[in-house]
PDB file of C-alpha atoms in Angstrom:
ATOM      1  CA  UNK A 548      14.452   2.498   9.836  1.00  0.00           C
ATOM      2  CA  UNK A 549      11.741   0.523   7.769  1.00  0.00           C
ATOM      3  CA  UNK A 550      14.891  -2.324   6.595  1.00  0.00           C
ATOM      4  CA  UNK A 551      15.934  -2.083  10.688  1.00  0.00           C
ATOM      5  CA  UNK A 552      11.984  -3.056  11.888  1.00  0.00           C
ATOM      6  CA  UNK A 553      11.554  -6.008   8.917  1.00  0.00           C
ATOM      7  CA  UNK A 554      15.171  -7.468  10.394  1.00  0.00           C
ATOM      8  CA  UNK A 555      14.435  -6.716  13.760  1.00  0.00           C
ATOM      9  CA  UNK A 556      10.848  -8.990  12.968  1.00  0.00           C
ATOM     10  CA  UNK A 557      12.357 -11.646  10.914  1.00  0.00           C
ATOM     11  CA  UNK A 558      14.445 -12.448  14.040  1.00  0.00           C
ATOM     12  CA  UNK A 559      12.192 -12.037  16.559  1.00  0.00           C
ATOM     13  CA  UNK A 560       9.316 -14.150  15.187  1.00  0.00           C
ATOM     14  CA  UNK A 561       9.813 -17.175  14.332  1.00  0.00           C
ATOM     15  CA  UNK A 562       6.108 -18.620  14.743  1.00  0.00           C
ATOM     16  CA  UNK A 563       5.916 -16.890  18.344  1.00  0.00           C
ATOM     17  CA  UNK A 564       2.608 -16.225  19.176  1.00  0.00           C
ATOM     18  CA  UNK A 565       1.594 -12.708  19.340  1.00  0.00           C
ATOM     19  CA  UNK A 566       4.080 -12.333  16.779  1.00  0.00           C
ATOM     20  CA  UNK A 567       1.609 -10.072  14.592  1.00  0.00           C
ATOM     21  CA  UNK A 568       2.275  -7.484  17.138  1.00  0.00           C
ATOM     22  CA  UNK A 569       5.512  -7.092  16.522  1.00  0.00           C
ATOM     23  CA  UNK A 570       5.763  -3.365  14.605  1.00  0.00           C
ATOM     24  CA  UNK A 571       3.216  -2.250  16.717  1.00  0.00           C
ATOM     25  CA  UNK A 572       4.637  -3.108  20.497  1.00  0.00           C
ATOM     26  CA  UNK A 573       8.356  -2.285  19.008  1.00  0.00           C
ATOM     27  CA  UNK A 574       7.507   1.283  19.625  1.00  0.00           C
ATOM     28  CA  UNK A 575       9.095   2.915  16.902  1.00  0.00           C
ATOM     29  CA  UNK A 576       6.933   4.056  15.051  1.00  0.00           C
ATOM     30  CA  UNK A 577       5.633   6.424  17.690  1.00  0.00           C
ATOM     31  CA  UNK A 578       9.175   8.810  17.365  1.00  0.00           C
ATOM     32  CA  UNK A 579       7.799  12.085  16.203  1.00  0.00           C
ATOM     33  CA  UNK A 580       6.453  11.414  12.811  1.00  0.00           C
ATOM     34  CA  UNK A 581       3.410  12.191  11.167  1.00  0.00           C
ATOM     35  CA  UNK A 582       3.400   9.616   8.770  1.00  0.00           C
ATOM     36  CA  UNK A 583       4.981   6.249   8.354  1.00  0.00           C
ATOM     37  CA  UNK A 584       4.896   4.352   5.231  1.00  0.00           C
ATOM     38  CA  UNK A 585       5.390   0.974   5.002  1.00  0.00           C
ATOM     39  CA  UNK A 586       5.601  -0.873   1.278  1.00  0.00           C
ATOM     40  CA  UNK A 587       4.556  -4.470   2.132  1.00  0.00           C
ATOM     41  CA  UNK A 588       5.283  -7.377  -0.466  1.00  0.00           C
ATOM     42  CA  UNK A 589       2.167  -8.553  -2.359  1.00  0.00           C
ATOM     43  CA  UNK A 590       1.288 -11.183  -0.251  1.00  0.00           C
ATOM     44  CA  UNK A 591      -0.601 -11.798   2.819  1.00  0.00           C
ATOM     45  CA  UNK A 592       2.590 -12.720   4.887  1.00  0.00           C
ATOM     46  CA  UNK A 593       3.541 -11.707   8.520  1.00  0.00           C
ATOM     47  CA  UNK A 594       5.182  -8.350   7.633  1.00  0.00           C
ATOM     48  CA  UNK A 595       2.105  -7.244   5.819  1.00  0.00           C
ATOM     49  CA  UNK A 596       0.106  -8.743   9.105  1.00  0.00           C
ATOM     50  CA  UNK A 597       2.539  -6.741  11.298  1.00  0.00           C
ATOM     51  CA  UNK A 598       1.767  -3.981   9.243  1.00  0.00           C
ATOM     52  CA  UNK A 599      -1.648  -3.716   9.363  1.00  0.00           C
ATOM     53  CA  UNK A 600      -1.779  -4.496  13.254  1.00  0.00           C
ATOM     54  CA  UNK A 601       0.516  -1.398  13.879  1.00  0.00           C
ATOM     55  CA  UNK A 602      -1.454   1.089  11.109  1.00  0.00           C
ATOM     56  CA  UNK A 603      -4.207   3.405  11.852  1.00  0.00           C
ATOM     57  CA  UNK A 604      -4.624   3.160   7.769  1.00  0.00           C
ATOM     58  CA  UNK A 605      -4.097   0.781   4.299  1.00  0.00           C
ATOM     59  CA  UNK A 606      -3.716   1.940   0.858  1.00  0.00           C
ATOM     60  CA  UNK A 607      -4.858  -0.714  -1.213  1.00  0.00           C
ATOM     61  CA  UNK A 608      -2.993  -0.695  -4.316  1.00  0.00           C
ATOM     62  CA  UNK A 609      -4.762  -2.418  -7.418  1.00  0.00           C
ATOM     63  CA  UNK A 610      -3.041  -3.330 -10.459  1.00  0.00           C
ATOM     64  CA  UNK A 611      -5.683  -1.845 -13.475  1.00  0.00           C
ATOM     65  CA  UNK A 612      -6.027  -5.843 -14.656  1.00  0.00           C
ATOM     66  CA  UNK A 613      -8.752  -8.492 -13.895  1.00  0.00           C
ATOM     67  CA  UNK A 614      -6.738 -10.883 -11.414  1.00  0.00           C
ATOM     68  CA  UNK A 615      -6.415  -7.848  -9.047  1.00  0.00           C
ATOM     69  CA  UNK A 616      -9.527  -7.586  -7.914  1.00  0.00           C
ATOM     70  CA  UNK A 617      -9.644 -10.534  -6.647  1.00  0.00           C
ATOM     71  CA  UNK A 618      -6.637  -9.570  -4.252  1.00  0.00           C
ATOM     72  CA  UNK A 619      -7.535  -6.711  -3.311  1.00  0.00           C
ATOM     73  CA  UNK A 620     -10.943  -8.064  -1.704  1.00  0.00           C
ATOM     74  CA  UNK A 621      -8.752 -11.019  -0.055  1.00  0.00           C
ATOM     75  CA  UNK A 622      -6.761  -7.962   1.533  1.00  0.00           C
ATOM     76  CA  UNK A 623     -10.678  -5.819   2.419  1.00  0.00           C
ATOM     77  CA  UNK A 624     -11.404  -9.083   3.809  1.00  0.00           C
ATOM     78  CA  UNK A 625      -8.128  -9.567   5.799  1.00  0.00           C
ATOM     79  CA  UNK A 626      -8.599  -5.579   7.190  1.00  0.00           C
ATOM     80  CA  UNK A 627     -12.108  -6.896   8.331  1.00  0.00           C
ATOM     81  CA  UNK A 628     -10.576  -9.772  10.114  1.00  0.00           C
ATOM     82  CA  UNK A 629      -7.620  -7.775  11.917  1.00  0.00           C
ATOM     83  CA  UNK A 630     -10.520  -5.328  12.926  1.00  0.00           C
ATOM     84  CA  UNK A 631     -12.749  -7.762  14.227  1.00  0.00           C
ATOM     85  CA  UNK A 632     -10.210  -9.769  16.073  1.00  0.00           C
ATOM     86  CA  UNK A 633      -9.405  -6.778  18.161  1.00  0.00           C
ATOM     87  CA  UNK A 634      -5.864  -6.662  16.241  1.00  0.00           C
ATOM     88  CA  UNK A 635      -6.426  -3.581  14.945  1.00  0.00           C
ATOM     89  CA  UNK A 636     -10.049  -1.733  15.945  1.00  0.00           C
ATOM     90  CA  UNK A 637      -9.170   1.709  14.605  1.00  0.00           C
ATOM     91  CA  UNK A 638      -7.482   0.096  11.088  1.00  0.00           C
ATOM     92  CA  UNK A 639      -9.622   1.398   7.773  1.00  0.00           C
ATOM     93  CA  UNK A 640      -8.724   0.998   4.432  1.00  0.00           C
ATOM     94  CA  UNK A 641      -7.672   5.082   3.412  1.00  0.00           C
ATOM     95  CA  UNK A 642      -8.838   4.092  -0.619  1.00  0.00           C
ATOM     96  CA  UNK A 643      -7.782   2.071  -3.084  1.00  0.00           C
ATOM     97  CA  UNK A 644      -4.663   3.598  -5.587  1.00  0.00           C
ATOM     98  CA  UNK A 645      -5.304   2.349  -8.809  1.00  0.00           C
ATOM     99  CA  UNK A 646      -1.527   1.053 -10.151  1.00  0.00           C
ATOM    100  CA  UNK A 647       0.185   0.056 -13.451  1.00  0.00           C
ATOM    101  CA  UNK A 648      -2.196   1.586 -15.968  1.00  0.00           C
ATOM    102  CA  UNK A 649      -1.846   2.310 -19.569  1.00  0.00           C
ATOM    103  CA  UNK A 650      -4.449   3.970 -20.903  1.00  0.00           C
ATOM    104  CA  UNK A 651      -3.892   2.808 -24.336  1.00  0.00           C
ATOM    105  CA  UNK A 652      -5.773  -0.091 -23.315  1.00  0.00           C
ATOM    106  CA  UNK A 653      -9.480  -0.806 -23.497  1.00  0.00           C
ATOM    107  CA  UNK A 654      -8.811  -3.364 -20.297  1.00  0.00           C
ATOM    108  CA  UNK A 655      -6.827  -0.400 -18.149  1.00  0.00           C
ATOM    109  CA  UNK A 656      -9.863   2.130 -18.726  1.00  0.00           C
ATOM    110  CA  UNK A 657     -12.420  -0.530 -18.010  1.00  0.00           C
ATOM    111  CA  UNK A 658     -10.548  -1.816 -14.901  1.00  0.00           C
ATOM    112  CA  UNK A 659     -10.376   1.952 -13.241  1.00  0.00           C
ATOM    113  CA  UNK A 660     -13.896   2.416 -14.055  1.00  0.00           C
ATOM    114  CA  UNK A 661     -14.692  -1.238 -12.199  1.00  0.00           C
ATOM    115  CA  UNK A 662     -12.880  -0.310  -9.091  1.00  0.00           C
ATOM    116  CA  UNK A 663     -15.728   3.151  -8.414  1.00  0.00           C
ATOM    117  CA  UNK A 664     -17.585   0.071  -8.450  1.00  0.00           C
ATOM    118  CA  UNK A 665     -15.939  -2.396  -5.524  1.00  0.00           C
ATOM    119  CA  UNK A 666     -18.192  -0.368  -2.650  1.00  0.00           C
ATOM    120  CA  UNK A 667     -17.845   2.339  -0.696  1.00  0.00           C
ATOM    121  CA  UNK A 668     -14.606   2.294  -0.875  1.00  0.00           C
ATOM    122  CA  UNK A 669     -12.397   5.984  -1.687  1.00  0.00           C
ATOM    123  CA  UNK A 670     -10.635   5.673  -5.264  1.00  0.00           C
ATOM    124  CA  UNK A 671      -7.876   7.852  -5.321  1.00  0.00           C
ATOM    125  CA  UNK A 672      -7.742  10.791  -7.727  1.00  0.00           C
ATOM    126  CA  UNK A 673      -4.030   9.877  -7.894  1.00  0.00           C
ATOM    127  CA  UNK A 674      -3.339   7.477 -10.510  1.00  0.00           C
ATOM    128  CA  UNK A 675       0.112   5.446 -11.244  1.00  0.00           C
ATOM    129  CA  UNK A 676       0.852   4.778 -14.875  1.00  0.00           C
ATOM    130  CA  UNK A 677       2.718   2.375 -15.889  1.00  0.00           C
ATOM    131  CA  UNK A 678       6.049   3.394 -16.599  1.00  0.00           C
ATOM    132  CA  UNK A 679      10.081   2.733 -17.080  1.00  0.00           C
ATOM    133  CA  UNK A 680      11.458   4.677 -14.311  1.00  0.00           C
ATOM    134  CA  UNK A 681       9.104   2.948 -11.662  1.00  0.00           C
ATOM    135  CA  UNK A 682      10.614  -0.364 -12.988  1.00  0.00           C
ATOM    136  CA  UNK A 683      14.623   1.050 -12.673  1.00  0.00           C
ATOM    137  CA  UNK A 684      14.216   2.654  -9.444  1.00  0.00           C
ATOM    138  CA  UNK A 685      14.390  -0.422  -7.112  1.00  0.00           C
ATOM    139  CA  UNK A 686      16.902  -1.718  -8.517  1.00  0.00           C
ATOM    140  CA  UNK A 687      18.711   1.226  -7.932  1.00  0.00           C
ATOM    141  CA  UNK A 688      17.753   0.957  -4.163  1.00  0.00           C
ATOM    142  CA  UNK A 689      15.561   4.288  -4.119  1.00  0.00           C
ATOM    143  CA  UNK A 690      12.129   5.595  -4.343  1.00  0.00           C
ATOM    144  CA  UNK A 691      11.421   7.150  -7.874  1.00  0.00           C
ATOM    145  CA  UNK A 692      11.347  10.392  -6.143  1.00  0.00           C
ATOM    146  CA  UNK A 693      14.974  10.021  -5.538  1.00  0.00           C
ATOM    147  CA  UNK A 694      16.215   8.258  -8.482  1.00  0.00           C
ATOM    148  CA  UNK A 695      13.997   9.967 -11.187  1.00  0.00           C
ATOM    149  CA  UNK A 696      12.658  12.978 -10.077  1.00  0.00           C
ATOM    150  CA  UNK A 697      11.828  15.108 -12.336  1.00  0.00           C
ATOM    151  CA  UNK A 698       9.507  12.190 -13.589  1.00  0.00           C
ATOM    152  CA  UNK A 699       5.456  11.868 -14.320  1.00  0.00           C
ATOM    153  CA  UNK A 700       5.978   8.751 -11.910  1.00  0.00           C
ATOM    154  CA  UNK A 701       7.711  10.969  -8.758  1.00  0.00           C
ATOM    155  CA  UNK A 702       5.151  13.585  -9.869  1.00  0.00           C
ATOM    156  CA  UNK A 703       2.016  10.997  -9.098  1.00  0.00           C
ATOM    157  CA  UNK A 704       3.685   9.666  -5.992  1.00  0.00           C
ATOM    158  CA  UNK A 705       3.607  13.515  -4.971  1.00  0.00           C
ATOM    159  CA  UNK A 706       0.243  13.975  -5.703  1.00  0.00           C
ATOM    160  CA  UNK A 707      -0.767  10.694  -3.818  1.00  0.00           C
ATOM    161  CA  UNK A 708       1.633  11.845  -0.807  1.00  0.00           C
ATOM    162  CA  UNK A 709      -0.899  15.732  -1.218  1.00  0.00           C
ATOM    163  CA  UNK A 710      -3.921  13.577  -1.256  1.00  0.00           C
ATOM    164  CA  UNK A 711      -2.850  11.390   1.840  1.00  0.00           C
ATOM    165  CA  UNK A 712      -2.439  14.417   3.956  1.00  0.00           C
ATOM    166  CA  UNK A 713      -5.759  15.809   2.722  1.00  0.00           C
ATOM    167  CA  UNK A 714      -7.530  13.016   3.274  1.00  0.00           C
ATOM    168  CA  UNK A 715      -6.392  13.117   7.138  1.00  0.00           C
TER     169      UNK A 715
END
């Protein structure tokens, strides 16, 4: 359904206005589940606006490396915004997920520690190393879960899946 909804958008769009309402007035995402989650691109385009217009909540993910900080306070900003704006009133940012670490490194340990340190903002316990299998698995068209199961990668996506539905 999620490749359906980003088709059914690109073709519906096309610098409409109200366009950033598309997900959300499409209505399917209201079918009998209890969560829906949609992987937007790293940028700041109109599916990730869609997205955040239809969501009652954002994970943040943040690469364990300097640059990311900056983008993840341009996306805290752009939550702020879509709240503001009336978008999106009952949008919150769930926590950030703290992505890509190796803690070999001096800069990965430091990084994780920095992001306790962004504001009152939930870190999740949950943390996703970086690793081979989360590379391989989109190009095989699946979620690691799928293509490499038995993995410490679909083990941490299970754990962050646990802590989702904990969190409420």
């Amino acid at each position: 359904p999620l490749f359906q909804a980003e088709d059914g958008i690109r073709d519906s769009v096309n610098g409409l206005v109200g366009s950033e309402m598309c997900i959300r007035d499409s209505g399917w995402a209201e079918k009998s589940h209890d969560y829906i989650v949609i992987d937007c691109p790293p940028t700041l385009g109109l599916l990730t606006i869609n997205s955040l217009v239809a969501a009652d909540g954002v994970i943040i993910p943040v690469q364990t490396q300097y640059y990311s900080l900056k983008g993840f306070r341009a996306l805290a900003n752009l939550v702020t915004q879509i709240q503001g704006k009336g978008l999106n009133p009952r949008l919150r940012i769930m926590g950030i997920l703290p992505t890509f670490y190796d803690g070999r490194t001096n800069l990965a340990k430091d990084m994780l520690a920095e992001l306790g340190e962004l504001g009152d903002f939930h870190v999740f316990e949950t943390v996703i190393k970086q690793t081979v299998r989360l590379g391989e698995a989109p190009l095989a068209g699946v979620p690691v879960t799928s293509y490499a199961n038995r993995s410490p990668a679909a083990a941490s996506y299970r754990a962050l899946a646990q802590e989702v539905i904990d969190l409420g």
